PDB file of C-alpha atoms in Angstrom:
ATOM      1  CA  UNK A   1       0.000   0.000   0.000  1.00 55.00           C
ATOM      2  CA  UNK A   2       2.749   2.453   0.944  1.00 53.00           C
ATOM      3  CA  UNK A   3       4.651   1.593  -2.231  1.00 60.00           C
ATOM      4  CA  UNK A   4       1.516   2.135  -4.317  1.00 60.00           C
ATOM      5  CA  UNK A   5       0.890   5.531  -2.670  1.00 57.00           C
ATOM      6  CA  UNK A   6       4.500   6.528  -3.313  1.00 57.00           C
ATOM      7  CA  UNK A   7       4.172   5.530  -6.958  1.00 60.00           C
ATOM      8  CA  UNK A   8       0.995   7.528  -7.368  1.00 54.00           C
ATOM      9  CA  UNK A   9       2.656  10.561  -5.826  1.00 57.00           C
ATOM     10  CA  UNK A  10       5.371  10.500  -8.498  1.00 59.00           C
ATOM     11  CA  UNK A  11       3.298   9.551 -11.528  1.00 60.00           C
ATOM     12  CA  UNK A  12       1.200  11.920 -13.553  1.00 58.00           C
ATOM     13  CA  UNK A  13      -0.555  11.660 -16.931  1.00 53.00           C
ATOM     14  CA  UNK A  14       2.025  12.285 -19.643  1.00 48.00           C
ATOM     15  CA  UNK A  15       1.677  15.401 -21.788  1.00 52.00           C
ATOM     16  CA  UNK A  16       0.873  14.397 -25.342  1.00 50.00           C
ATOM     17  CA  UNK A  17       3.259  16.833 -27.018  1.00 49.00           C
ATOM     18  CA  UNK A  18       6.258  15.299 -25.278  1.00 79.00           C
ATOM     19  CA  UNK A  19       4.852  11.857 -24.711  1.00 87.00           C
ATOM     20  CA  UNK A  20       7.961   9.754 -25.259  1.00 87.00           C
ATOM     21  CA  UNK A  21      10.193  11.948 -23.080  1.00 89.00           C
ATOM     22  CA  UNK A  22       7.564  12.246 -20.335  1.00 90.00           C
ATOM     23  CA  UNK A  23       7.091   8.496 -20.086  1.00 93.00           C
ATOM     24  CA  UNK A  24      10.839   7.919 -20.059  1.00 91.00           C
ATOM     25  CA  UNK A  25      11.426  10.487 -17.302  1.00 86.00           C
ATOM     26  CA  UNK A  26       8.486   9.224 -15.236  1.00 90.00           C
ATOM     27  CA  UNK A  27       9.657   5.611 -15.266  1.00 92.00           C
ATOM     28  CA  UNK A  28      13.284   6.636 -14.724  1.00 85.00           C
ATOM     29  CA  UNK A  29      12.189   8.534 -11.607  1.00 82.00           C
ATOM     30  CA  UNK A  30      10.466   5.432 -10.269  1.00 87.00           C
ATOM     31  CA  UNK A  31      13.641   3.408 -10.773  1.00 85.00           C
ATOM     32  CA  UNK A  32      16.058   5.998  -9.390  1.00 76.00           C
ATOM     33  CA  UNK A  33      13.882   6.633  -6.322  1.00 75.00           C
ATOM     34  CA  UNK A  34      13.523   2.861  -5.761  1.00 77.00           C
ATOM     35  CA  UNK A  35       9.726   3.042  -6.043  1.00 86.00           C
ATOM     36  CA  UNK A  36      10.413   0.270  -8.523  1.00 89.00           C
ATOM     37  CA  UNK A  37      12.944  -1.576  -6.334  1.00 86.00           C
ATOM     38  CA  UNK A  38      16.140  -3.155  -7.719  1.00 86.00           C
ATOM     39  CA  UNK A  39      15.519  -6.565  -9.270  1.00 88.00           C
ATOM     40  CA  UNK A  40      11.732  -6.112  -9.568  1.00 91.00           C
ATOM     41  CA  UNK A  41       9.815  -7.203 -12.646  1.00 94.00           C
ATOM     42  CA  UNK A  42       8.305  -4.299 -14.592  1.00 95.00           C
ATOM     43  CA  UNK A  43       4.624  -4.585 -15.462  1.00 95.00           C
ATOM     44  CA  UNK A  44       4.235  -2.704 -18.752  1.00 95.00           C
ATOM     45  CA  UNK A  45       0.431  -2.738 -18.772  1.00 95.00           C
ATOM     46  CA  UNK A  46       0.226  -1.460 -15.194  1.00 95.00           C
ATOM     47  CA  UNK A  47       2.653   1.385 -15.928  1.00 95.00           C
ATOM     48  CA  UNK A  48       0.688   2.290 -19.050  1.00 95.00           C
ATOM     49  CA  UNK A  49      -2.525   2.531 -17.020  1.00 94.00           C
ATOM     50  CA  UNK A  50      -0.885   4.648 -14.322  1.00 93.00           C
ATOM     51  CA  UNK A  51       0.584   7.022 -16.902  1.00 93.00           C
ATOM     52  CA  UNK A  52      -2.622   7.058 -18.948  1.00 92.00           C
ATOM     53  CA  UNK A  53      -0.836   6.042 -22.154  1.00 94.00           C
ATOM     54  CA  UNK A  54      -0.749   3.017 -24.425  1.00 94.00           C
ATOM     55  CA  UNK A  55       1.890   0.310 -23.794  1.00 94.00           C
ATOM     56  CA  UNK A  56       3.909   1.462 -26.835  1.00 94.00           C
ATOM     57  CA  UNK A  57       5.623   4.531 -25.279  1.00 94.00           C
ATOM     58  CA  UNK A  58       6.236   2.507 -22.108  1.00 96.00           C
ATOM     59  CA  UNK A  59       8.084  -0.125 -24.158  1.00 95.00           C
ATOM     60  CA  UNK A  60      10.037   2.633 -25.917  1.00 94.00           C
ATOM     61  CA  UNK A  61      10.984   4.141 -22.563  1.00 95.00           C
ATOM     62  CA  UNK A  62      12.103   0.766 -21.216  1.00 96.00           C
ATOM     63  CA  UNK A  63      14.301   0.242 -24.266  1.00 94.00           C
ATOM     64  CA  UNK A  64      15.995   3.574 -23.495  1.00 91.00           C
ATOM     65  CA  UNK A  65      16.349   2.648 -19.828  1.00 91.00           C
ATOM     66  CA  UNK A  66      17.915  -0.652 -20.865  1.00 90.00           C
ATOM     67  CA  UNK A  67      20.505   1.323 -22.850  1.00 83.00           C
ATOM     68  CA  UNK A  68      21.063   3.428 -19.701  1.00 79.00           C
ATOM     69  CA  UNK A  69      21.682   0.259 -17.726  1.00 79.00           C
ATOM     70  CA  UNK A  70      18.731   0.864 -15.387  1.00 84.00           C
ATOM     71  CA  UNK A  71      16.561  -2.052 -16.523  1.00 91.00           C
ATOM     72  CA  UNK A  72      17.284  -5.446 -18.032  1.00 91.00           C
ATOM     73  CA  UNK A  73      15.344  -7.487 -20.566  1.00 93.00           C
ATOM     74  CA  UNK A  74      15.402 -11.253 -20.382  1.00 89.00           C
ATOM     75  CA  UNK A  75      13.937 -13.671 -22.952  1.00 87.00           C
ATOM     76  CA  UNK A  76      10.380 -14.745 -22.094  1.00 83.00           C
ATOM     77  CA  UNK A  77      10.527 -12.741 -18.848  1.00 86.00           C
ATOM     78  CA  UNK A  78      10.266  -9.147 -19.998  1.00 92.00           C
ATOM     79  CA  UNK A  79      11.882  -6.243 -18.190  1.00 95.00           C
ATOM     80  CA  UNK A  80      13.171  -6.053 -14.627  1.00 94.00           C
ATOM     81  CA  UNK A  81      14.902  -3.220 -12.842  1.00 92.00           C
ATOM     82  CA  UNK A  82      18.649  -3.609 -12.562  1.00 86.00           C
ATOM     83  CA  UNK A  83      19.678  -5.278  -9.273  1.00 85.00           C
ATOM     84  CA  UNK A  84      22.025  -3.664  -6.790  1.00 81.00           C
ATOM     85  CA  UNK A  85      25.727  -3.946  -7.461  1.00 80.00           C
ATOM     86  CA  UNK A  86      27.652  -6.870  -6.061  1.00 83.00           C
ATOM     87  CA  UNK A  87      31.056  -6.195  -4.499  1.00 86.00           C
ATOM     88  CA  UNK A  88      32.785  -7.339  -7.688  1.00 89.00           C
ATOM     89  CA  UNK A  89      30.570  -5.125  -9.824  1.00 85.00           C
ATOM     90  CA  UNK A  90      31.128  -2.193  -7.477  1.00 87.00           C
ATOM     91  CA  UNK A  91      34.902  -2.578  -7.740  1.00 91.00           C
ATOM     92  CA  UNK A  92      34.633  -2.803 -11.510  1.00 92.00           C
ATOM     93  CA  UNK A  93      32.517   0.361 -11.570  1.00 89.00           C
ATOM     94  CA  UNK A  94      35.123   2.327  -9.653  1.00 92.00           C
ATOM     95  CA  UNK A  95      37.975   0.934 -11.739  1.00 95.00           C
ATOM     96  CA  UNK A  96      36.229   2.306 -14.829  1.00 94.00           C
ATOM     97  CA  UNK A  97      35.422   5.608 -13.091  1.00 93.00           C
ATOM     98  CA  UNK A  98      39.083   6.023 -12.178  1.00 95.00           C
ATOM     99  CA  UNK A  99      40.035   5.659 -15.832  1.00 94.00           C
ATOM    100  CA  UNK A 100      37.277   7.788 -17.339  1.00 95.00           C
ATOM    101  CA  UNK A 101      36.835  10.537 -14.758  1.00 96.00           C
ATOM    102  CA  UNK A 102      40.534  11.046 -14.226  1.00 96.00           C
ATOM    103  CA  UNK A 103      40.805  11.707 -17.962  1.00 95.00           C
ATOM    104  CA  UNK A 104      37.664  13.861 -17.840  1.00 96.00           C
ATOM    105  CA  UNK A 105      39.097  16.126 -15.142  1.00 97.00           C
ATOM    106  CA  UNK A 106      42.348  16.450 -17.065  1.00 97.00           C
ATOM    107  CA  UNK A 107      40.483  17.423 -20.235  1.00 97.00           C
ATOM    108  CA  UNK A 108      38.367  19.913 -18.308  1.00 97.00           C
ATOM    109  CA  UNK A 109      41.498  21.640 -17.001  1.00 97.00           C
ATOM    110  CA  UNK A 110      42.721  21.988 -20.580  1.00 96.00           C
ATOM    111  CA  UNK A 111      39.466  22.913 -22.350  1.00 95.00           C
ATOM    112  CA  UNK A 112      37.508  24.938 -19.784  1.00 96.00           C
ATOM    113  CA  UNK A 113      36.795  28.601 -20.465  1.00 96.00           C
ATOM    114  CA  UNK A 114      37.199  31.212 -17.739  1.00 96.00           C
ATOM    115  CA  UNK A 115      33.452  31.123 -17.102  1.00 97.00           C
ATOM    116  CA  UNK A 116      33.434  27.331 -16.916  1.00 97.00           C
ATOM    117  CA  UNK A 117      36.315  27.322 -14.418  1.00 97.00           C
ATOM    118  CA  UNK A 118      34.311  29.734 -12.273  1.00 97.00           C
ATOM    119  CA  UNK A 119      31.233  27.492 -12.489  1.00 96.00           C
ATOM    120  CA  UNK A 120      33.227  24.460 -11.379  1.00 97.00           C
ATOM    121  CA  UNK A 121      34.761  26.388  -8.482  1.00 97.00           C
ATOM    122  CA  UNK A 122      31.308  27.586  -7.389  1.00 96.00           C
ATOM    123  CA  UNK A 123      29.837  24.084  -7.643  1.00 95.00           C
ATOM    124  CA  UNK A 124      32.661  22.647  -5.533  1.00 94.00           C
ATOM    125  CA  UNK A 125      31.959  25.257  -2.846  1.00 92.00           C
ATOM    126  CA  UNK A 126      28.205  24.571  -2.770  1.00 87.00           C
ATOM    127  CA  UNK A 127      26.694  22.998   0.335  1.00 75.00           C
ATOM    128  CA  UNK A 128      23.463  21.196   1.169  1.00 65.00           C
ATOM    129  CA  UNK A 129      20.550  23.481   2.028  1.00 56.00           C
ATOM    130  CA  UNK A 130      19.401  23.409   5.637  1.00 45.00           C
ATOM    131  CA  UNK A 131      15.905  22.718   4.329  1.00 50.00           C
ATOM    132  CA  UNK A 132      17.085  19.348   3.090  1.00 48.00           C
ATOM    133  CA  UNK A 133      16.563  18.033   6.626  1.00 52.00           C
ATOM    134  CA  UNK A 134      17.986  14.760   7.890  1.00 53.00           C
ATOM    135  CA  UNK A 135      18.002  11.143   6.830  1.00 52.00           C
ATOM    136  CA  UNK A 136      16.952  10.230   3.306  1.00 52.00           C
ATOM    137  CA  UNK A 137      16.139  13.773   2.151  1.00 61.00           C
ATOM    138  CA  UNK A 138      19.526  15.059   3.205  1.00 64.00           C
ATOM    139  CA  UNK A 139      21.283  12.107   1.598  1.00 65.00           C
ATOM    140  CA  UNK A 140      19.358  12.642  -1.645  1.00 66.00           C
ATOM    141  CA  UNK A 141      20.329  16.323  -1.639  1.00 73.00           C
ATOM    142  CA  UNK A 142      23.994  15.424  -1.068  1.00 76.00           C
ATOM    143  CA  UNK A 143      23.886  12.852  -3.876  1.00 76.00           C
ATOM    144  CA  UNK A 144      22.375  15.412  -6.264  1.00 77.00           C
ATOM    145  CA  UNK A 145      25.063  17.947  -5.333  1.00 84.00           C
ATOM    146  CA  UNK A 146      27.817  15.408  -5.939  1.00 86.00           C
ATOM    147  CA  UNK A 147      26.324  14.356  -9.282  1.00 85.00           C
ATOM    148  CA  UNK A 148      26.075  17.975 -10.485  1.00 89.00           C
ATOM    149  CA  UNK A 149      29.768  18.526  -9.789  1.00 93.00           C
ATOM    150  CA  UNK A 150      30.893  15.430 -11.665  1.00 93.00           C
ATOM    151  CA  UNK A 151      28.472  16.020 -14.534  1.00 91.00           C
ATOM    152  CA  UNK A 152      29.646  19.621 -14.914  1.00 95.00           C
ATOM    153  CA  UNK A 153      33.257  18.479 -15.240  1.00 96.00           C
ATOM    154  CA  UNK A 154      32.208  15.908 -17.842  1.00 95.00           C
ATOM    155  CA  UNK A 155      30.320  18.625 -19.737  1.00 94.00           C
ATOM    156  CA  UNK A 156      33.281  21.015 -19.678  1.00 96.00           C
ATOM    157  CA  UNK A 157      35.678  18.291 -20.848  1.00 95.00           C
ATOM    158  CA  UNK A 158      34.248  18.756 -24.330  1.00 91.00           C
ATOM    159  CA  UNK A 159      33.635  15.108 -25.256  1.00 91.00           C
ATOM    160  CA  UNK A 160      29.955  14.097 -25.625  1.00 91.00           C
ATOM    161  CA  UNK A 161      30.908  10.420 -25.696  1.00 90.00           C
ATOM    162  CA  UNK A 162      32.951  10.706 -22.509  1.00 89.00           C
ATOM    163  CA  UNK A 163      30.165  12.670 -20.815  1.00 89.00           C
ATOM    164  CA  UNK A 164      27.573  10.037 -21.768  1.00 87.00           C
ATOM    165  CA  UNK A 165      29.781   7.263 -20.381  1.00 87.00           C
ATOM    166  CA  UNK A 166      30.271   9.098 -17.080  1.00 87.00           C
ATOM    167  CA  UNK A 167      26.534   9.746 -16.757  1.00 82.00           C
ATOM    168  CA  UNK A 168      25.712   6.055 -17.191  1.00 79.00           C
ATOM    169  CA  UNK A 169      28.241   5.060 -14.538  1.00 82.00           C
ATOM    170  CA  UNK A 170      26.696   7.531 -12.096  1.00 78.00           C
ATOM    171  CA  UNK A 171      23.248   5.965 -12.577  1.00 72.00           C
ATOM    172  CA  UNK A 172      24.503   2.643 -11.210  1.00 70.00           C
ATOM    173  CA  UNK A 173      26.194   4.304  -8.248  1.00 73.00           C
ATOM    174  CA  UNK A 174      23.084   6.360  -7.469  1.00 67.00           C
ATOM    175  CA  UNK A 175      20.987   3.200  -7.157  1.00 65.00           C
ATOM    176  CA  UNK A 176      23.536   1.753  -4.736  1.00 66.00           C
ATOM    177  CA  UNK A 177      23.766   4.939  -2.676  1.00 64.00           C
ATOM    178  CA  UNK A 178      20.034   5.115  -2.032  1.00 60.00           C
ATOM    179  CA  UNK A 179      20.098   1.729  -0.325  1.00 62.00           C
ATOM    180  CA  UNK A 180      23.430   2.209   1.423  1.00 62.00           C
ATOM    181  CA  UNK A 181      24.025   5.905   2.199  1.00 57.00           C
ATOM    182  CA  UNK A 182      27.412   6.879   3.613  1.00 59.00           C
ATOM    183  CA  UNK A 183      28.461   9.874   5.665  1.00 56.00           C
ATOM    184  CA  UNK A 184      31.181  11.666   3.767  1.00 55.00           C
ATOM    185  CA  UNK A 185      29.987  15.151   2.910  1.00 63.00           C
ATOM    186  CA  UNK A 186      32.875  17.102   4.555  1.00 74.00           C
ATOM    187  CA  UNK A 187      35.527  14.884   2.970  1.00 86.00           C
ATOM    188  CA  UNK A 188      33.758  14.964  -0.386  1.00 87.00           C
ATOM    189  CA  UNK A 189      33.504  18.764  -0.354  1.00 89.00           C
ATOM    190  CA  UNK A 190      37.209  19.115   0.397  1.00 93.00           C
ATOM    191  CA  UNK A 191      38.104  16.673  -2.370  1.00 95.00           C
ATOM    192  CA  UNK A 192      35.845  18.477  -4.843  1.00 95.00           C
ATOM    193  CA  UNK A 193      37.533  21.774  -4.008  1.00 96.00           C
ATOM    194  CA  UNK A 194      40.971  20.293  -4.727  1.00 97.00           C
ATOM    195  CA  UNK A 195      39.777  19.103  -8.114  1.00 98.00           C
ATOM    196  CA  UNK A 196      38.197  22.469  -8.870  1.00 98.00           C
ATOM    197  CA  UNK A 197      41.379  24.326  -7.871  1.00 98.00           C
ATOM    198  CA  UNK A 198      43.477  22.237 -10.256  1.00 98.00           C
ATOM    199  CA  UNK A 199      41.005  22.819 -13.089  1.00 98.00           C
ATOM    200  CA  UNK A 200      40.931  26.548 -12.326  1.00 97.00           C
ATOM    201  CA  UNK A 201      44.748  26.577 -12.568  1.00 97.00           C
ATOM    202  CA  UNK A 202      44.614  24.767 -15.922  1.00 97.00           C
ATOM    203  CA  UNK A 203      46.777  21.964 -14.500  1.00 98.00           C
ATOM    204  CA  UNK A 204      45.516  18.849 -16.277  1.00 97.00           C
ATOM    205  CA  UNK A 205      47.874  16.438 -14.496  1.00 97.00           C
ATOM    206  CA  UNK A 206      46.948  17.760 -11.041  1.00 98.00           C
ATOM    207  CA  UNK A 207      43.229  17.719 -11.910  1.00 98.00           C
ATOM    208  CA  UNK A 208      43.388  14.110 -13.053  1.00 98.00           C
ATOM    209  CA  UNK A 209      45.320  13.086  -9.935  1.00 98.00           C
ATOM    210  CA  UNK A 210      42.921  14.954  -7.624  1.00 98.00           C
ATOM    211  CA  UNK A 211      39.957  13.238  -9.266  1.00 97.00           C
ATOM    212  CA  UNK A 212      41.550   9.803  -8.918  1.00 97.00           C
ATOM    213  CA  UNK A 213      42.347  10.492  -5.252  1.00 97.00           C
ATOM    214  CA  UNK A 214      38.728  11.554  -4.680  1.00 96.00           C
ATOM    215  CA  UNK A 215      37.321   8.419  -6.321  1.00 95.00           C
ATOM    216  CA  UNK A 216      39.709   6.166  -4.402  1.00 96.00           C
ATOM    217  CA  UNK A 217      38.578   7.742  -1.120  1.00 93.00           C
ATOM    218  CA  UNK A 218      34.923   7.516  -2.163  1.00 89.00           C
ATOM    219  CA  UNK A 219      35.331   3.811  -2.897  1.00 90.00           C
ATOM    220  CA  UNK A 220      36.694   3.245   0.599  1.00 89.00           C
ATOM    221  CA  UNK A 221      33.782   5.157   2.152  1.00 85.00           C
ATOM    222  CA  UNK A 222      31.288   2.889   0.390  1.00 83.00           C
ATOM    223  CA  UNK A 223      32.910  -0.489   1.034  1.00 83.00           C
ATOM    224  CA  UNK A 224      31.444  -1.038   4.555  1.00 80.00           C
ATOM    225  CA  UNK A 225      27.982  -1.105   2.954  1.00 74.00           C
ATOM    226  CA  UNK A 226      28.719  -4.535   1.522  1.00 75.00           C
ATOM    227  CA  UNK A 227      28.887  -5.981   5.038  1.00 70.00           C
ATOM    228  CA  UNK A 228      25.101  -5.513   5.071  1.00 63.00           C
ATOM    229  CA  UNK A 229      24.598  -7.807   2.084  1.00 57.00           C
ATOM    230  CA  UNK A 230      24.109 -11.575   2.506  1.00 50.00           C
ATOM    231  CA  UNK A 231      26.615 -12.502  -0.204  1.00 48.00           C
ATOM    232  CA  UNK A 232      28.542  -9.451  -1.423  1.00 38.00           C
ATOM    233  CA  UNK A 233      30.750 -11.434  -3.793  1.00 39.00           C
ATOM    234  CA  UNK A 234      27.996 -12.950  -5.897  1.00 42.00           C
ATOM    235  CA  UNK A 235      26.406 -10.958  -8.741  1.00 40.00           C
ATOM    236  CA  UNK A 236      22.627 -10.871  -8.448  1.00 39.00           C
ATOM    237  CA  UNK A 237      20.289 -11.423 -11.378  1.00 39.00           C
ATOM    238  CA  UNK A 238      16.724 -10.113 -11.401  1.00 33.00           C
ATOM    239  CA  UNK A 239      14.111 -12.689 -10.552  1.00 28.00           C
TER     240      UNK A 239
END
């Protein structure tokens, strides 16, 4: 009942002029907010009824979400939301982030305009609003702040392909964070400011190194979460 009420609070009839995008964003919100929990089968007809659309745009949206890595399609089983990361998958995610985002920060230091350097510096100095409150709401606000910083650097780096790859990696981490929040805002803010300072100085090597140091520390902050899982070394498939 509570899950149904939460779903209804986030769903609205899609506007016809932007039908495909509306349906995609609506379902993505359900996945990212865990209203559709990790590993849960997706009922296309039920989503279509809730969104007041035909099943066709729902299927189109799920195909896009599959490309984003947020849902999976299995033969004869249909779509399911992507399960939480296993420990091995988590390590692999951060190994790839270290490669991609280190390069992204280095490119940003080289390609950023004066205005873009100022934007990155301002984003690194941003803090969570007091109105965010405590618990989940505060964690969600912190996660959004962190994502904006990393996404801005990817945007400034000047490579659409690199930016798209970074965005997809963040989607997987966001799903994990919502189930296993960590307390690391002060450390994260300090690390972000070091990255921003190197980019502002146009020092690509220092920016790349600061980003890699940040991601290495972030990995360590998240690792204790896997002690809460029954079998952190085994990848989980959707049922």
